[in-house]
Coordinates of C-alpha atoms in Angstrom, one line a residue:
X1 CA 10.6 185.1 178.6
X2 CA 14.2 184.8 180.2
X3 CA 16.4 181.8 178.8
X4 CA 17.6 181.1 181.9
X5 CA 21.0 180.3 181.3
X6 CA 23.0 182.3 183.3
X7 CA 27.1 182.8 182.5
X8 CA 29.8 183.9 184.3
X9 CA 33.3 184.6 183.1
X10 CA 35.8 182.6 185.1
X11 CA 39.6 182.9 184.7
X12 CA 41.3 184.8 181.9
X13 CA 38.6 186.6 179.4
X14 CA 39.0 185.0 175.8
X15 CA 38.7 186.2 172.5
X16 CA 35.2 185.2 170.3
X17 CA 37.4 183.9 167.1
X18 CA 37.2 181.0 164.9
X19 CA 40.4 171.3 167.4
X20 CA 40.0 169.5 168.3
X21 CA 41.2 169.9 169.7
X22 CA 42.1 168.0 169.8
X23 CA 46.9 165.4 168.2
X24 CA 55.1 156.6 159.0
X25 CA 54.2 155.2 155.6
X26 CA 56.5 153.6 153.3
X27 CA 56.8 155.2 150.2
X28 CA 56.3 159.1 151.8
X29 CA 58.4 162.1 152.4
X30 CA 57.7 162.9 156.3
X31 CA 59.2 166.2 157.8
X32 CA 58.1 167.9 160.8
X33 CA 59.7 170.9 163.1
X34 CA 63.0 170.1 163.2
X35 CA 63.2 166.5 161.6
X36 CA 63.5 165.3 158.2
X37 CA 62.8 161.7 157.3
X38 CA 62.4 160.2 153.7
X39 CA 61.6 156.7 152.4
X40 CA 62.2 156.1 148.5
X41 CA 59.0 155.3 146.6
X42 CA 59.1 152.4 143.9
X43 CA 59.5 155.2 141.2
X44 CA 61.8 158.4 141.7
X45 CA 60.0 161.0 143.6
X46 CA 60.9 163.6 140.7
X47 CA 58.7 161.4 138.3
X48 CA 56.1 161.9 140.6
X49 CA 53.5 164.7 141.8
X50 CA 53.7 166.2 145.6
X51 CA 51.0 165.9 147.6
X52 CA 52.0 168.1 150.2
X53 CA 50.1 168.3 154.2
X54 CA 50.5 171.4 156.6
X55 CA 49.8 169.7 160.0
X56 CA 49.2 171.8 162.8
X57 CA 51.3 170.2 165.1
X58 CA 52.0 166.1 165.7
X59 CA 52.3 166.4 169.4
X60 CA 49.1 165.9 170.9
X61 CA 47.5 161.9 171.2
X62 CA 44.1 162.8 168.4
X63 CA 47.2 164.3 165.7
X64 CA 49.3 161.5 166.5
X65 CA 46.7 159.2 165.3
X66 CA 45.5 162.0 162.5
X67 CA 49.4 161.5 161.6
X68 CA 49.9 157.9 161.1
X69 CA 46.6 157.5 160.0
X70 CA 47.3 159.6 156.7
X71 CA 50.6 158.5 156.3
X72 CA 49.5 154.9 156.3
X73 CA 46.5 156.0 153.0
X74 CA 49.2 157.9 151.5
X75 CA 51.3 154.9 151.3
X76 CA 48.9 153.1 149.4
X77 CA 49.0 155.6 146.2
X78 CA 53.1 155.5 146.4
X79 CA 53.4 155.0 142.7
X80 CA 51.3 157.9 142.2
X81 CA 52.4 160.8 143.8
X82 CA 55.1 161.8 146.5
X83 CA 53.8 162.7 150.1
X84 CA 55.6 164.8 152.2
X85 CA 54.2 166.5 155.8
X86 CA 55.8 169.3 158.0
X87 CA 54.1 170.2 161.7
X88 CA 54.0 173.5 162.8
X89 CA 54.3 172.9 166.5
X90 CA 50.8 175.1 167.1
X91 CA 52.7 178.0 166.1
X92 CA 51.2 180.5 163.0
X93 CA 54.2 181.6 162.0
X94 CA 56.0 178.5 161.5
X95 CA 52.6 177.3 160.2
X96 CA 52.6 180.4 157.5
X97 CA 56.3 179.8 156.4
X98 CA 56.0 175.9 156.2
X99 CA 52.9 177.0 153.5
X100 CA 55.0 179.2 151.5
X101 CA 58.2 176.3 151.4
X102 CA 55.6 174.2 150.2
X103 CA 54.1 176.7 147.6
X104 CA 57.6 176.9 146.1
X105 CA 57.8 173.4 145.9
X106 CA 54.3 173.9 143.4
X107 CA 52.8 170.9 144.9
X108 CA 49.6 169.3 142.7
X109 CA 47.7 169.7 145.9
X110 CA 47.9 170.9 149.8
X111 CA 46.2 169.8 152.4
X112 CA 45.9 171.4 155.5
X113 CA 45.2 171.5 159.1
X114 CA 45.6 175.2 160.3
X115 CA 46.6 176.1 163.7
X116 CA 44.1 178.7 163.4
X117 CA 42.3 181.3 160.7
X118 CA 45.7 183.6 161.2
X119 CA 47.2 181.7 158.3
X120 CA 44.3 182.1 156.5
X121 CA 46.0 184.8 154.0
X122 CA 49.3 182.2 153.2
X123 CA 46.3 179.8 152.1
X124 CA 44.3 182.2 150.0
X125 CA 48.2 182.8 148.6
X126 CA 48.5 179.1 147.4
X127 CA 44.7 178.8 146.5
X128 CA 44.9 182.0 144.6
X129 CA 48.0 180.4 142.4
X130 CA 46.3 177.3 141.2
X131 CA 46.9 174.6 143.4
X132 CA 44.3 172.7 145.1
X133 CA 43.6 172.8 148.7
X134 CA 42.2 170.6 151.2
X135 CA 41.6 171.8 154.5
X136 CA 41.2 168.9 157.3
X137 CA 39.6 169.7 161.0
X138 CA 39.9 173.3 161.6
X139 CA 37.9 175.5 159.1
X140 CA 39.0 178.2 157.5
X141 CA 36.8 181.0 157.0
X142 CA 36.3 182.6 153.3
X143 CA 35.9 180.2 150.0
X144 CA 39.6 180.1 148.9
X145 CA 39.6 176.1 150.0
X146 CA 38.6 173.4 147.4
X147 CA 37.5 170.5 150.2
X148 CA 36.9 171.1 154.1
X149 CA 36.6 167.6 155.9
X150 CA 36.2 167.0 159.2
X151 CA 33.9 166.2 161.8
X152 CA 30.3 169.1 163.1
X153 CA 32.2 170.5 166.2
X154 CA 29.0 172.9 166.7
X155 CA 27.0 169.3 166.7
X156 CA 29.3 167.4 169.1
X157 CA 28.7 170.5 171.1
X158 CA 25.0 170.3 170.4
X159 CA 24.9 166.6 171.4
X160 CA 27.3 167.5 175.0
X161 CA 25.1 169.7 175.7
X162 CA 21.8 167.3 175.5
X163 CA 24.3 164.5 177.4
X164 CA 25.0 167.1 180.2
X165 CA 21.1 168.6 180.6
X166 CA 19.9 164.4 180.5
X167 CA 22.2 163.4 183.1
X168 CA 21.7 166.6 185.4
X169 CA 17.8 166.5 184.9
X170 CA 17.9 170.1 184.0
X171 CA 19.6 171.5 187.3
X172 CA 23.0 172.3 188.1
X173 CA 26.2 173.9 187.3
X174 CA 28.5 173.0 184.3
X175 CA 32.2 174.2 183.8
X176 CA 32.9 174.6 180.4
X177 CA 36.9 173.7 180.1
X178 CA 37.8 175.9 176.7
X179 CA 40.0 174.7 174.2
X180 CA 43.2 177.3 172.1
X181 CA 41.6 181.0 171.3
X182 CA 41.2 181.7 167.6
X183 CA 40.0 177.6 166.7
X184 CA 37.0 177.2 165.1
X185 CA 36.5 173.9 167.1
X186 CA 36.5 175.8 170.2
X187 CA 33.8 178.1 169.5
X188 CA 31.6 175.3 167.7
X189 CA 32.4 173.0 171.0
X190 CA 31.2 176.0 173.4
X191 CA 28.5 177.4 171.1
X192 CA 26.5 174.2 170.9
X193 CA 26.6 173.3 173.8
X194 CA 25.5 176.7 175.2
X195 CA 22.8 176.4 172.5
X196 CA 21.6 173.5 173.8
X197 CA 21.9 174.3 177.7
X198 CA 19.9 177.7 176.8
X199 CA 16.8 175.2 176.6
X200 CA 17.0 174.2 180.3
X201 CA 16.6 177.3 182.5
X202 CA 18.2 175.2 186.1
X203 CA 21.8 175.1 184.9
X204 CA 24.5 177.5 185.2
X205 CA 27.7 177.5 182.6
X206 CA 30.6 178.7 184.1
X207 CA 33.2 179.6 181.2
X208 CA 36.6 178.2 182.4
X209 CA 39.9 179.6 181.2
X210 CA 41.7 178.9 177.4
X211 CA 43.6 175.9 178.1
X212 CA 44.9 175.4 174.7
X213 CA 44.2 172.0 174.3
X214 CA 46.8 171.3 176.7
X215 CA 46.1 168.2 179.9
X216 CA 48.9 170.1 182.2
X217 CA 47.0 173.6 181.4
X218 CA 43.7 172.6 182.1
X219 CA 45.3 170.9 185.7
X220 CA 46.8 173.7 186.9
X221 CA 43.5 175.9 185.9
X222 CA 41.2 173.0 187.8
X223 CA 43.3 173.5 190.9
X224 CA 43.2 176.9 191.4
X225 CA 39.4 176.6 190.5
X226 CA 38.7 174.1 193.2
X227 CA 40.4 176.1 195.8
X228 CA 37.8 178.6 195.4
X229 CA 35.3 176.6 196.9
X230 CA 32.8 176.8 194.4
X231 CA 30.9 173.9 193.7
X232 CA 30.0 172.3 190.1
X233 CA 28.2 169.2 188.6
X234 CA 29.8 168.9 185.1
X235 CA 33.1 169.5 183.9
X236 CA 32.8 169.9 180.2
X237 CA 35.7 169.9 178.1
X238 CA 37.0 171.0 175.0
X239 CA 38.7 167.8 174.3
X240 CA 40.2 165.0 175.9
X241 CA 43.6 165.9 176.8
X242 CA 41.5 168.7 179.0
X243 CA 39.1 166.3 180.8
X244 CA 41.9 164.7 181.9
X245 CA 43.8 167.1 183.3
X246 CA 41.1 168.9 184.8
X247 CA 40.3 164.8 186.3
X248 CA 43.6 164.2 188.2
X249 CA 43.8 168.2 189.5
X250 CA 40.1 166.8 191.2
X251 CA 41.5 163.4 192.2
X252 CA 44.7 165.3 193.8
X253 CA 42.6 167.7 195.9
X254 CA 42.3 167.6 199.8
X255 CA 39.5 169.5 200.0
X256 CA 37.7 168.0 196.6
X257 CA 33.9 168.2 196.7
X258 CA 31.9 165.0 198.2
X259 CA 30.4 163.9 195.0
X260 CA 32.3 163.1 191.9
X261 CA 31.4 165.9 189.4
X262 CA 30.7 164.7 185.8
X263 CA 33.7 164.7 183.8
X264 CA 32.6 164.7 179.6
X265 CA 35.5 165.5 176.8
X266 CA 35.6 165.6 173.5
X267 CA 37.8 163.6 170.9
X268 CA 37.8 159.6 171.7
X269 CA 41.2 159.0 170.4
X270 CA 42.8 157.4 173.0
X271 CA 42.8 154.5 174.9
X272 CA 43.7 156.0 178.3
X273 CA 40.5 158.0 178.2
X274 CA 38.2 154.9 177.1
X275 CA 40.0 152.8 179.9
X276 CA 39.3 156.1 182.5
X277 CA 35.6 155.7 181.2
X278 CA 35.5 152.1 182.0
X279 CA 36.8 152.5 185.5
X280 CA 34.1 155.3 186.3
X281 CA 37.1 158.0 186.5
X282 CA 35.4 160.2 183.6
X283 CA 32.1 159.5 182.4
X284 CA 31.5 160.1 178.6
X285 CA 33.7 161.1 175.3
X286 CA 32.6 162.3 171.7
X287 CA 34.6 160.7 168.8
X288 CA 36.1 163.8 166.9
X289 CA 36.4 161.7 163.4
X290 CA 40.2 161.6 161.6
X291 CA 40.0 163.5 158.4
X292 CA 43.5 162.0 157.1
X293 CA 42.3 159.2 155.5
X294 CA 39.5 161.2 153.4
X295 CA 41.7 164.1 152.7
X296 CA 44.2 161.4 151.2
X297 CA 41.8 160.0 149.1
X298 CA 39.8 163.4 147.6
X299 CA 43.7 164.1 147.2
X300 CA 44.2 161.3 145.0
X301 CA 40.7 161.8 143.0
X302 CA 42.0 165.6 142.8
X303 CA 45.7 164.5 140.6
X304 CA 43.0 162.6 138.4
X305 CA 40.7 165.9 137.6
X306 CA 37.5 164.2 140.2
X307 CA 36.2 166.8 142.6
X308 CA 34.4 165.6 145.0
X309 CA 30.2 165.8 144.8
X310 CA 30.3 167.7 148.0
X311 CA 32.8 170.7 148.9
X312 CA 32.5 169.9 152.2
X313 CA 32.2 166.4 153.7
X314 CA 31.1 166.3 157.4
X315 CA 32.2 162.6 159.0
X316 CA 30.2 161.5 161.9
X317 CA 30.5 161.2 165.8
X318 CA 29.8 158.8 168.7
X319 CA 29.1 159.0 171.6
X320 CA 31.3 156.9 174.3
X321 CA 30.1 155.8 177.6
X322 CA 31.1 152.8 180.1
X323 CA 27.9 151.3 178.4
X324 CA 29.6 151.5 175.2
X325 CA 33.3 151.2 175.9
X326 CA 34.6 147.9 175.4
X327 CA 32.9 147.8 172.3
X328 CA 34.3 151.2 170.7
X329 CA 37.5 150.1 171.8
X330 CA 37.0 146.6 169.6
X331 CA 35.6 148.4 167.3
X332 CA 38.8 151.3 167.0
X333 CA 42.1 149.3 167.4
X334 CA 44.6 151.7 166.9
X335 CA 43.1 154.3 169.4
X336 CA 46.5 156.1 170.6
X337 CA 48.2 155.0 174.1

């Protein structure tokens, strides 16, 4: 029996590899690209054991919060051990070489959010020498980690999927919106989903262009997609950044399509998004959980000899809709802006 789900390849072909995205404490060492700001701790730093993080960049709104969220935890165990973070601007070779500067510093653990499995070998490097590693968000594949946290991005995709087949009662065309080539989280966000829409034999997926993440990417790609003519139902993407972008290049258009199409994202970190939900602009979000907060703490258990009960910990979503909205924004204060 045929699946029914029929896909076509639209823009640039991308590689299958493995977010999400989609991206100041007192007390913590903070560097990133370029910058290098330090606050003294109530003991010298040297009496103190590094905690070091390799962020994949602190650019984007969902690491932004990721960012000041585990700055803020890290604060709290000040007279325990010295923080210090450095950002690797999406880049894997910054991101390799801010590893190694860290592995000569022999911090007592790492914690990592990879810009993708490239830098894999600098982690099985610092694994491999003793030191305990955390990775946050985007998995790495192999076993030379000690902790993965982070949220099911093959569920969230799973659960757009079942969002997208309810509200098109099982007919129509979806454009899936991808996220940066050679993330985990973009495979997990366009495999569940696809293994969800496989179920309902009336709708199309349309596999848009790598956008990287990026809102101005993911505008220009919606532009020169609607001036093709071809008509869609769903815009589905890879994060929220994307939706957005893919939003205003629809709202801009002179020739846009009668009906609205449905506009659903992934990440629910900022307030703009919610606010566009409210106003009937975009129509639903899924809440990519931080992982800073957690990775701080096993951090802290880890100095003390406590491993975790489970090697990986898997923190849970929600789903966002103008039903839902006020509420999730009373409920998350600190959403970015």
């Amino acid at each position: 029996m045929k699946l029914g789900l029929w896909i076509f390849a639209a823009g640039a072909a991308f590689a299958l590899a493995g977010c999400g995205s989609g991206d100041s404490g007192g007390g913590t060492t903070s560097t990133t690209a370029g910058t290098d700001s330090t606050t003294s701790a109530s003991k010298p730093s040297g009496d103190l054991p590094l905690v070091a993080f390799a962020q994949a960049n602190s650019a984007d709104p969902w690491r932004q919060q990721f960012d000041a969220e585990v700055k803020a935890e890290a604060a709290k165990f000040k007279n325990e051990f010295t923080f210090e973070e450095q950002a690797a601007e999406d880049d894997d070779q910054k991101m390799m070489n801010i590893i190694q500067t860290f592995q000569v510093k022999q911090p007592k653990v790492l914690l990592i959010s990879p810009t993708t499995i490239a830098v894999q070998s600098a982690v099985d490097k610092v694994f491999d020498a003793g030191i305990p590693v955390v990775d946050m968000d985007r998995g790495l594949p192999g076993d030379k980690w000690t902790v993965y946290i982070g949220g099911d991005n093959m569920e969230m995709g799973r659960e757009a999927g079942k969002y997208i087949a309810q509200r098109l009662n099982g007919k129509g065309t979806v454009l899936m919106i991808q996220g940066l080539t050679g993330v985990t989280a973009t495979d997990d966000r366009r495999n569940g989903a696809l293994e969800t829409l496989k179920g309902f034999p009336g709708i199309k997926v349309i596999l848009g262009d790598d956008c990287k993440f990026k809102r101005e990417n993911a505008q220009n790609y919606m532009q020169s997609f609607l001036q093709k003519g071809q008509p869609v139902d769903v815009v589905y993407a890879h994060n929220d950044e994307m939706m957005i972008g893919a939003y205003q290049a629809y709202a801009a258009a002179p020739n846009k399509p009668k009906v609205k199409p449905i506009f659903v994202g992934m990440d629910g970190c900022q307030k703009e998004v919610i606010d566009m939900i409210k106003d009937g602009k975009l129509d639903a979000t899924f809440r990519y959980p931080d992982p800073g907060p957690t990775g701080v703490d096993v951090a802290e258990k880890l100095l003390k000899g406590e491993k975790p009960k489970d090697r990986k910990i898997i923190l849970p979503t929600v789903l966002v809709t103008k039903d839902n909205a006020d509420k999730y924004l009373s409920d998350n204060p600190n959403l970015a802006r």
